[in-house]
Tab-separated table of C-alpha atoms in Angstrom:
chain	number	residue	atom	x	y	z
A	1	UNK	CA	-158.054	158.289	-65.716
A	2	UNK	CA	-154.763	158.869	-63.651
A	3	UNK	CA	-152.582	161.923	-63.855
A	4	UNK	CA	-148.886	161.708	-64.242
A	5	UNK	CA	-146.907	164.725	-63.287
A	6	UNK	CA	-143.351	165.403	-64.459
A	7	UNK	CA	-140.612	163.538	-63.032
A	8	UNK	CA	-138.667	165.277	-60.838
A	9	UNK	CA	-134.713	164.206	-61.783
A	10	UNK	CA	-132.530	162.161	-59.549
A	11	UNK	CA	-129.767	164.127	-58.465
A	12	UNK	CA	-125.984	161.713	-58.912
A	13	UNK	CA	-125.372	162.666	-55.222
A	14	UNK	CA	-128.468	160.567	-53.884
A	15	UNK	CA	-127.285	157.767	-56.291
A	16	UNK	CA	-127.478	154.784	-53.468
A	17	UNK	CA	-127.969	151.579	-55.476
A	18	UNK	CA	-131.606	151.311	-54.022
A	19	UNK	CA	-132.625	151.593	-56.678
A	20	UNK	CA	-132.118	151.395	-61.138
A	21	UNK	CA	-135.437	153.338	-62.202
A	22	UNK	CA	-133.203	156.882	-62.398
A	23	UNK	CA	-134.185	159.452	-64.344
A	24	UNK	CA	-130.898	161.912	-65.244
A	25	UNK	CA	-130.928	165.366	-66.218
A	26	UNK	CA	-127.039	165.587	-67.492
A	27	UNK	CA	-124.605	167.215	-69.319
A	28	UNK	CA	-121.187	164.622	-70.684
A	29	UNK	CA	-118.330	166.146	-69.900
A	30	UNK	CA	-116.318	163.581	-70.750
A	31	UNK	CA	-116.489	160.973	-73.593
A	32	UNK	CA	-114.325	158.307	-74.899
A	33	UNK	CA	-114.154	155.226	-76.471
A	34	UNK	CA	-112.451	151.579	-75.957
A	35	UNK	CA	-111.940	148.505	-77.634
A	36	UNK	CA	-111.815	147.656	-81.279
A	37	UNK	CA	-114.973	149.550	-83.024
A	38	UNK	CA	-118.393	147.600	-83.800
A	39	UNK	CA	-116.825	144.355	-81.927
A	40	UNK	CA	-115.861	145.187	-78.409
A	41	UNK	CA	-115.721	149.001	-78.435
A	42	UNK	CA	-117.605	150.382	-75.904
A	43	UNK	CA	-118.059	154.161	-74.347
A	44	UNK	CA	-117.180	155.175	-71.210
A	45	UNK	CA	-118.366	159.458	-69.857
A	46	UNK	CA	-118.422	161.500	-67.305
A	47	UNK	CA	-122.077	162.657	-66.516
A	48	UNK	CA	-122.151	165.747	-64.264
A	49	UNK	CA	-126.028	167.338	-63.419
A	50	UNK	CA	-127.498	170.752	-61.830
A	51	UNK	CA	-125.340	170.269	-58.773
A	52	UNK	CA	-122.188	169.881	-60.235
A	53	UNK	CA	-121.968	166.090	-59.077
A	54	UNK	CA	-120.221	163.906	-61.069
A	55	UNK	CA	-120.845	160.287	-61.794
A	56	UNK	CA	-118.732	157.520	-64.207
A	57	UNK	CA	-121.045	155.731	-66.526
A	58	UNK	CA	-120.556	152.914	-68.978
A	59	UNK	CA	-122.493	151.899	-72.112
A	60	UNK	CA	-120.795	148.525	-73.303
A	61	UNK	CA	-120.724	147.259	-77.018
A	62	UNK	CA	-124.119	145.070	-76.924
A	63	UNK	CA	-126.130	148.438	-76.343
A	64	UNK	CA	-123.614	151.168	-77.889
A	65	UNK	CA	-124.765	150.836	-81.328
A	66	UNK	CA	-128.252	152.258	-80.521
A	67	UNK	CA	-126.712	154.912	-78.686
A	68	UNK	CA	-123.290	155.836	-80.080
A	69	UNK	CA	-124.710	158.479	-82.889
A	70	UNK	CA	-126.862	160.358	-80.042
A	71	UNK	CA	-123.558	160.569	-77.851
A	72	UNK	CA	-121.647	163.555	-77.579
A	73	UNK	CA	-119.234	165.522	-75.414
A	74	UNK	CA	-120.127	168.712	-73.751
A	75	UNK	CA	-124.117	167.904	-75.118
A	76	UNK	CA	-126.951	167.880	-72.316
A	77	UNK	CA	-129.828	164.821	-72.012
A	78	UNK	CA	-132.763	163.600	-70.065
A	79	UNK	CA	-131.582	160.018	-69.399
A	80	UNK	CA	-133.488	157.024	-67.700
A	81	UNK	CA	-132.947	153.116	-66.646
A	82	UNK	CA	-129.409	152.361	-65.592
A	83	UNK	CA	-127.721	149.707	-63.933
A	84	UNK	CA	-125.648	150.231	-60.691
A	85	UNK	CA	-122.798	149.052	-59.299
A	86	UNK	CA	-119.935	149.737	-57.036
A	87	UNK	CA	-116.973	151.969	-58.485
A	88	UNK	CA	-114.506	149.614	-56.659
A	89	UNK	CA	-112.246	149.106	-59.731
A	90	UNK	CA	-108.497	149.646	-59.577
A	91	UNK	CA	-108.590	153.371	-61.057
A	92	UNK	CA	-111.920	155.489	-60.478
A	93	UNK	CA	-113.097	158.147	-62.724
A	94	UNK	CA	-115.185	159.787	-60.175
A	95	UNK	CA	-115.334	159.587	-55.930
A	96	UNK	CA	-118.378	158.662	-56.668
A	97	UNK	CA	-118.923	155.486	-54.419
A	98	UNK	CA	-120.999	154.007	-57.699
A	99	UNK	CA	-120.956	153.455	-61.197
A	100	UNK	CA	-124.123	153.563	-64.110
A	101	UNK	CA	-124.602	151.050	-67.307
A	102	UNK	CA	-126.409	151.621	-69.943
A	103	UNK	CA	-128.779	148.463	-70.271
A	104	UNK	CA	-131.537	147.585	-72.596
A	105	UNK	CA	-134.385	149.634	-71.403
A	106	UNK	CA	-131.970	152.882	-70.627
A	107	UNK	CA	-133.683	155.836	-72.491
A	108	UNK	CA	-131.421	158.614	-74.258
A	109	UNK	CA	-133.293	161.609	-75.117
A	110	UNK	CA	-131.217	165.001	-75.719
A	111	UNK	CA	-132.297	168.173	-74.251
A	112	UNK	CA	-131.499	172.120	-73.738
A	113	UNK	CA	-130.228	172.403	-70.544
A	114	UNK	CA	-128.247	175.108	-70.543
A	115	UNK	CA	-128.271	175.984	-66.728
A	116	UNK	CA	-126.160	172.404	-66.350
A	117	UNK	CA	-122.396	173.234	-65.663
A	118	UNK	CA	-119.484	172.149	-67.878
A	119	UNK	CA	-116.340	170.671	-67.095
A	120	UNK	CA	-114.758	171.751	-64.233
A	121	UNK	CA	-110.999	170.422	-63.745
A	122	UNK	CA	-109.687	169.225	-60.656
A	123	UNK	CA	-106.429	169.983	-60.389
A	124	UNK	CA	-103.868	168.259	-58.052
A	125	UNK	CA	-101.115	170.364	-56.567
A	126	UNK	CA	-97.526	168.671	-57.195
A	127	UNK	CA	-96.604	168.740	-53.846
A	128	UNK	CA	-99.677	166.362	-52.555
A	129	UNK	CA	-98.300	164.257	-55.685
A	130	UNK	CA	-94.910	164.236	-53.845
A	131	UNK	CA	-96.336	164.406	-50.348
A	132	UNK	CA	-98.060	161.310	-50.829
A	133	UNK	CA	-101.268	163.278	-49.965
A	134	UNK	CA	-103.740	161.584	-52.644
A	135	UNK	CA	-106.406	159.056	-52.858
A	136	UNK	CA	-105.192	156.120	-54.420
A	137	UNK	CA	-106.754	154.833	-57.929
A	138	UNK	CA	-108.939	157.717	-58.284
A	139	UNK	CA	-107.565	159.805	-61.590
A	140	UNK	CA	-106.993	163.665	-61.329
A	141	UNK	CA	-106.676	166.418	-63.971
A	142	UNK	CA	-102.574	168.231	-63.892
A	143	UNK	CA	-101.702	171.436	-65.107
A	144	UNK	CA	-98.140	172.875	-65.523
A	145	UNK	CA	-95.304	174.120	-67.707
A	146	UNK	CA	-93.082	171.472	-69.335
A	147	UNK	CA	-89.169	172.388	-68.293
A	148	UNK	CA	-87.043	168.953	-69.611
A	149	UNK	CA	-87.957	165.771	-71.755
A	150	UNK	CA	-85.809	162.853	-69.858
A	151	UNK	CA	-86.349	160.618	-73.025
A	152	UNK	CA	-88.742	160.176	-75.987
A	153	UNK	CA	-88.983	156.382	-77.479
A	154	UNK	CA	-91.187	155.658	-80.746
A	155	UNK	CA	-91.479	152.272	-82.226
A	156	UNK	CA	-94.852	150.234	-82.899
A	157	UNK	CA	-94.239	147.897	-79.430
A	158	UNK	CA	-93.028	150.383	-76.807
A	159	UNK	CA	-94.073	154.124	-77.122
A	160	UNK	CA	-93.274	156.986	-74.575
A	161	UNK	CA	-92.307	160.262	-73.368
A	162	UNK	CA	-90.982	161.195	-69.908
A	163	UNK	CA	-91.077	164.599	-69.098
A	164	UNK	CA	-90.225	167.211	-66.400
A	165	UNK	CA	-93.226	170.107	-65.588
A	166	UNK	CA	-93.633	172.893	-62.903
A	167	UNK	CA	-96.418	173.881	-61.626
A	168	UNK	CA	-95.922	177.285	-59.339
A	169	UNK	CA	-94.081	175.443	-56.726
A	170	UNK	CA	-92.578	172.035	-57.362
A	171	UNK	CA	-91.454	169.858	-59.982
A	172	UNK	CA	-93.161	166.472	-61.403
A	173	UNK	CA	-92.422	164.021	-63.538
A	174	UNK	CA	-94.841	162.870	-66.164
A	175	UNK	CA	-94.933	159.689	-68.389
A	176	UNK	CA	-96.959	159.513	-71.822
A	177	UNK	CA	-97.694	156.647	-73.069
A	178	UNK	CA	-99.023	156.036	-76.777
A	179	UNK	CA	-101.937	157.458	-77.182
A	180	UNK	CA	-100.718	161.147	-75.714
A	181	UNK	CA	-97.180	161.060	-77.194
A	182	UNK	CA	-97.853	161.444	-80.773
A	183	UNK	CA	-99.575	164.768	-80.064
A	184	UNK	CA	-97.159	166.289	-77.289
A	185	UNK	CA	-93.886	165.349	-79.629
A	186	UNK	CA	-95.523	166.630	-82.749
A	187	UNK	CA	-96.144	169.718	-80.925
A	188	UNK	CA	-92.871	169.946	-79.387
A	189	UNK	CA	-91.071	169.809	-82.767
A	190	UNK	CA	-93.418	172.161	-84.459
A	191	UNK	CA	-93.472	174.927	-81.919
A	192	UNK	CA	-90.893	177.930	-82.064
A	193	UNK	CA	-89.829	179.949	-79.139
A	194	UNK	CA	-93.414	180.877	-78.123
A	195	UNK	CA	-93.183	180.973	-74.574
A	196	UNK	CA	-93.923	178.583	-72.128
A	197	UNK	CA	-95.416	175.168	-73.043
A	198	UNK	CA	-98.780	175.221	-70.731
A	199	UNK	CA	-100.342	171.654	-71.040
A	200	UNK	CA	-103.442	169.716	-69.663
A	201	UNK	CA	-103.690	166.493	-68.508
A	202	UNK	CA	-106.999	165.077	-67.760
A	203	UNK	CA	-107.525	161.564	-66.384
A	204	UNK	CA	-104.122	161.177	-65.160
A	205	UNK	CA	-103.057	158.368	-62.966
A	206	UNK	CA	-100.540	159.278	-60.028
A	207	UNK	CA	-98.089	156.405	-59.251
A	208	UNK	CA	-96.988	156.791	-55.948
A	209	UNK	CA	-93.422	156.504	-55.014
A	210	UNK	CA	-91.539	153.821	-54.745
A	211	UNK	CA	-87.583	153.433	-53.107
A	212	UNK	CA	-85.412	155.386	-54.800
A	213	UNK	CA	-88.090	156.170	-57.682
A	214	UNK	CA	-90.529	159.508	-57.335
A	215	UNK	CA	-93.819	159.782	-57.468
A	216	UNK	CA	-95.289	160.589	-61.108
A	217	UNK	CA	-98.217	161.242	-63.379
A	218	UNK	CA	-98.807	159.612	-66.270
A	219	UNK	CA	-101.901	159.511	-68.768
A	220	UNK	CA	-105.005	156.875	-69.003
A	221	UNK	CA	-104.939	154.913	-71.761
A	222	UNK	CA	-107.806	156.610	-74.013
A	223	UNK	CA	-109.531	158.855	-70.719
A	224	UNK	CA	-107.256	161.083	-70.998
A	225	UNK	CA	-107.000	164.496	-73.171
A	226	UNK	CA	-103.935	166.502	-73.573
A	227	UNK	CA	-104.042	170.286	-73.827
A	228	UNK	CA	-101.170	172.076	-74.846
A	229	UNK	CA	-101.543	175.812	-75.029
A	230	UNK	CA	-104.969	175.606	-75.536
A	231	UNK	CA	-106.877	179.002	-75.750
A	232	UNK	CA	-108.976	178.241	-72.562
A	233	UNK	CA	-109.474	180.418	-69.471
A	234	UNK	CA	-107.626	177.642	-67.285
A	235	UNK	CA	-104.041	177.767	-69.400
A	236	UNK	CA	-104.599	181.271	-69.733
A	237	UNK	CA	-104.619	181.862	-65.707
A	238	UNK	CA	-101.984	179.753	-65.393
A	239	UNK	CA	-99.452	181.518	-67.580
A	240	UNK	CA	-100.325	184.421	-65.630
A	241	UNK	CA	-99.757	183.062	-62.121
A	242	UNK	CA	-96.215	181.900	-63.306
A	243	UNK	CA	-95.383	185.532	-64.577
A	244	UNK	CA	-96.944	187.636	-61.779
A	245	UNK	CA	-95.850	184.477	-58.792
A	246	UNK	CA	-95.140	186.359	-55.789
A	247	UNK	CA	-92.730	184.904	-53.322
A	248	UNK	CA	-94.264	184.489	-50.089
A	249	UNK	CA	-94.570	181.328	-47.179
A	250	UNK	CA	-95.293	177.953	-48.526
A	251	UNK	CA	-95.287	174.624	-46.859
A	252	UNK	CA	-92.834	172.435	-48.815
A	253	UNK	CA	-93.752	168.585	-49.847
A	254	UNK	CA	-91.811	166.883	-47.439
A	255	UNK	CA	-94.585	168.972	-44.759
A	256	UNK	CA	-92.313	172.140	-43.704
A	257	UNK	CA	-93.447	175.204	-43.534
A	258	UNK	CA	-91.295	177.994	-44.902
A	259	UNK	CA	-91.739	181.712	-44.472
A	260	UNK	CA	-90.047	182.904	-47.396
A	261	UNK	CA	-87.805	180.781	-49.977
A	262	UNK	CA	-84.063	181.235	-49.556
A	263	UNK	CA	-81.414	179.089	-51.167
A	264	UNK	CA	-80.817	175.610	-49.142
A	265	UNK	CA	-76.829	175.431	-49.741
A	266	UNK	CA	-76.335	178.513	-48.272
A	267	UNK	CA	-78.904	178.075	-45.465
A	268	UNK	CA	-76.354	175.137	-44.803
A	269	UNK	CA	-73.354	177.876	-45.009
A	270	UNK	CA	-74.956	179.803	-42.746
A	271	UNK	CA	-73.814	183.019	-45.398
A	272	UNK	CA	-76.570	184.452	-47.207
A	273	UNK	CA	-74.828	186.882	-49.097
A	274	UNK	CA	-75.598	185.424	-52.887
A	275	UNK	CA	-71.853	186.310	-53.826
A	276	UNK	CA	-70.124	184.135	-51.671
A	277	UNK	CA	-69.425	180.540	-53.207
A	278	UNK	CA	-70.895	177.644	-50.612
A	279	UNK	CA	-69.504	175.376	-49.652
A	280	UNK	CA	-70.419	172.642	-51.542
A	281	UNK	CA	-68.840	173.931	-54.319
A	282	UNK	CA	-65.511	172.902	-52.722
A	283	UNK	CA	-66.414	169.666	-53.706
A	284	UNK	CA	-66.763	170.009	-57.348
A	285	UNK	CA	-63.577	172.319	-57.542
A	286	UNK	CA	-60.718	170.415	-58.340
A	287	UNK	CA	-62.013	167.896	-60.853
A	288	UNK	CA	-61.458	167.034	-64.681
A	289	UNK	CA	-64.545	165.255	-66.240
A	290	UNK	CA	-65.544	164.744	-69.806
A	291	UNK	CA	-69.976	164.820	-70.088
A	292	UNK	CA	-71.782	163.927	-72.784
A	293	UNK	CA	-74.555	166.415	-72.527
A	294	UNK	CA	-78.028	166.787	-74.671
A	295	UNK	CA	-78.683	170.704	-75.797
A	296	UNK	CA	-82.579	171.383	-75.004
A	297	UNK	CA	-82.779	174.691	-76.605
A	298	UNK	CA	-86.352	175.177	-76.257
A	299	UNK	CA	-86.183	175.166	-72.829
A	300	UNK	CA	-82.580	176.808	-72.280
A	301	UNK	CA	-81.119	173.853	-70.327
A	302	UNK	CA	-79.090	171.200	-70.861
A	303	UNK	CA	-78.955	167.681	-69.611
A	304	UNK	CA	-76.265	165.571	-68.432
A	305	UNK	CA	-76.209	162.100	-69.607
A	306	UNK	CA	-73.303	160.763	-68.862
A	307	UNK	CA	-69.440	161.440	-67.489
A	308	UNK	CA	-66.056	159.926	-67.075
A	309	UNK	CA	-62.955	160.292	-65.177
A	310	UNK	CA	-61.032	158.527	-67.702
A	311	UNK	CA	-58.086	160.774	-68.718
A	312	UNK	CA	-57.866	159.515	-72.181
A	313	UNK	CA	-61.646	160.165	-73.186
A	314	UNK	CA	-60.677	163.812	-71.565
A	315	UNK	CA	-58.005	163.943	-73.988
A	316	UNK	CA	-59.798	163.650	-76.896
A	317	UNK	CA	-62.940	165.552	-75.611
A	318	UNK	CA	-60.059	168.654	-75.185
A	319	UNK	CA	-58.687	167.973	-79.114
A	320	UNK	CA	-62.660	168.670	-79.896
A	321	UNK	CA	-61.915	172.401	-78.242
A	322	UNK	CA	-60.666	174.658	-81.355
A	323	UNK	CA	-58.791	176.718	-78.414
A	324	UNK	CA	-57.734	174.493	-76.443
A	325	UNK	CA	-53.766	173.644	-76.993
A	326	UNK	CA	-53.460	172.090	-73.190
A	327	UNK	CA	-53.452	167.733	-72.943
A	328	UNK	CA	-54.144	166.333	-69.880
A	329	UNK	CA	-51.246	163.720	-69.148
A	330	UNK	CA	-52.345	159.824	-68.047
A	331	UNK	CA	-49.311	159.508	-65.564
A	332	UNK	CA	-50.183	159.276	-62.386
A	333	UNK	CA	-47.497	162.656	-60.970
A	334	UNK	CA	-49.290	164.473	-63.165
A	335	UNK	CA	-51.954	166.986	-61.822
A	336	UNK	CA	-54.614	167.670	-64.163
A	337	UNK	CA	-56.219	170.724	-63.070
A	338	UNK	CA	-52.612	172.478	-63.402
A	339	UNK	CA	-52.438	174.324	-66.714
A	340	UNK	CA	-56.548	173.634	-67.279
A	341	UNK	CA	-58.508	176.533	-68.916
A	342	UNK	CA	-60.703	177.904	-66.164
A	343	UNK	CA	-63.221	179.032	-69.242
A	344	UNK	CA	-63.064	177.331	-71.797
A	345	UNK	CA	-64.772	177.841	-74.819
């Protein structure tokens, strides 16, 4: 007779490729599904074990239908059998430098682990986004407080939100595509004046700069989850930090460091008393333009579309104002600032 003693599990770091007969003590952290259901759909997750390591793994749709009921997020298993490979695709889940598939003799078997960690985010500051400072393909979790949608299309070929968010520091600009717009506009339309508009993004892709185009985030296909004021620990901290922020050095994106914050123009000025106009004010002084503006009252701004010089749009922008019994002139002796309401309603 021979005596077996208990397996010992594998730990993800120590995941080589030597070898395929792992056994897995993991919680999934992260579950989601691809492709049309019982043809090509298949489940990709996010195992993560005692030391917090996390590995991508892959069960594809000739071996998902004996394990799709016994999969679940945030559950914990003893798993065996897997096939690995490199985690050299285009956009990686994990660092991890490899990969699992579930294969015909992997073995599923759910357990109560309770000492195995959840989800941790990993957050990536905006200005490394900006900086450049990221590692290319490899998906990231953002947090941050939407300021300013740029433009919201819906139609059943081309779906998508840009947005403007903050985190404590910079601004970024993030792109939904379909399956995270339906969500974020529904909420945005719903919502009243509640405060700040904390969201999540996990599984976000960063596209890096390109000429006169910034560097943005934008969500991954079905990987990614949106949070949007969630009552979770993470959202909750945040809010917090952007209410209690105190002003102190900071090293800006383009590398700087800064000892304390001041206003740029009148750095420039070299006049640092906050009443005095700078002087690149002079430049807008002086000038008659009609905008066509969008009103984003949620987030008390406003944003410029579009303006003209023409004097005969300005005309009839100024027959709009009920006030307003001035005309700007189209001859050319005319000066149209002369006579202009410096306030007008």
């Amino acid at each position: 007779l021979c005596n077996f003693m208990a397996r010992i599990p594998d730990k993800i770091r120590s995941i080589d490729g030597s070898k395929e007969t792992l056994k897995l003590a993991v919680r999934i952290t992260d579950l989601w599904f691809v492709g049309t259901p019982n043809k090509s759909e298949q489940a990709e997750m996010v195992f993560v074990d005692s030391e917090g390591d996390q590995i991508h793994a892959i069960c594809k749709s000739d071996h998902l239908k004996s394990w799709k009921a016994d999969l679940k997020e945030n559950c914990t298993y003893v798993m065996h059998n897997f096939k690995v490979v490199k985690n050299d695709g285009q956009f990686r889940v994990c660092e991890h430098e490899y990969k699992l598939f579930f294969i015909g003799v992997t073995v599923v078997r759910e357990a109560d682990l309770h000492e195995l960690p959840f989800k941790e985010f990993r957050f990536v500051e905006f200005a490394n986004v900006v900086a450049g400072n990221f590692v290319s393909g490899l998906l990231v979790d953002i947090i941050g407080v939407v300021d300013q949608v740029v433009f919201q299309h819906v139609s059943s070929k081309n779906t998508r939100v840009v947005f403007r968010m903050k985190d404590l520091r910079l601004w970024l600009i993030t792109v939904f595509a379909i399956f995270c717009v339906y969500l974020f506009l529904s909420y945005l339309n719903e919502r009243g004046d509640d405060g700040p508009m904390v969201i999540i993004l996990t599984n976000a892709r960063i596209k890096d700069a390109q000429g006169s185009y910034p560097a943005l985030v934008s969500n991954s296909f079905k990987a990614s989850k949106l949070l949007i004021n969630d009552p979770i620990l993470e959202i909750q901290e945040f809010k917090e930090r952007k209410t209690d922020i105190q002003i102190g050095p900071f090293t800006c994106g383009c590398g700087k460091d800064n000892d304390q914050p001041v206003l740029r123009v009148k750095i420039e000025d070299g006049d640092l008393d906050l009443n005095a106009s700078p002087q690149a004010l002079d430049k807008l002084l002086g000038h008659v333009l009609a905008f066509k503006v969008r009103i984003q009252s949620r987030f008390k701004n406003v944003v410029v579309l579009k303006y003209s010089k023409d004097l005969d749009l300005i005309n009839v922008v100024l027959e709009m104002l009920p006030d307003s019994e001035q005309f700007l002139s189209a001859t050319v002796d005319h000066d149209p600032v002369e006579g202009f309401p410096l306030t007008p309603k």
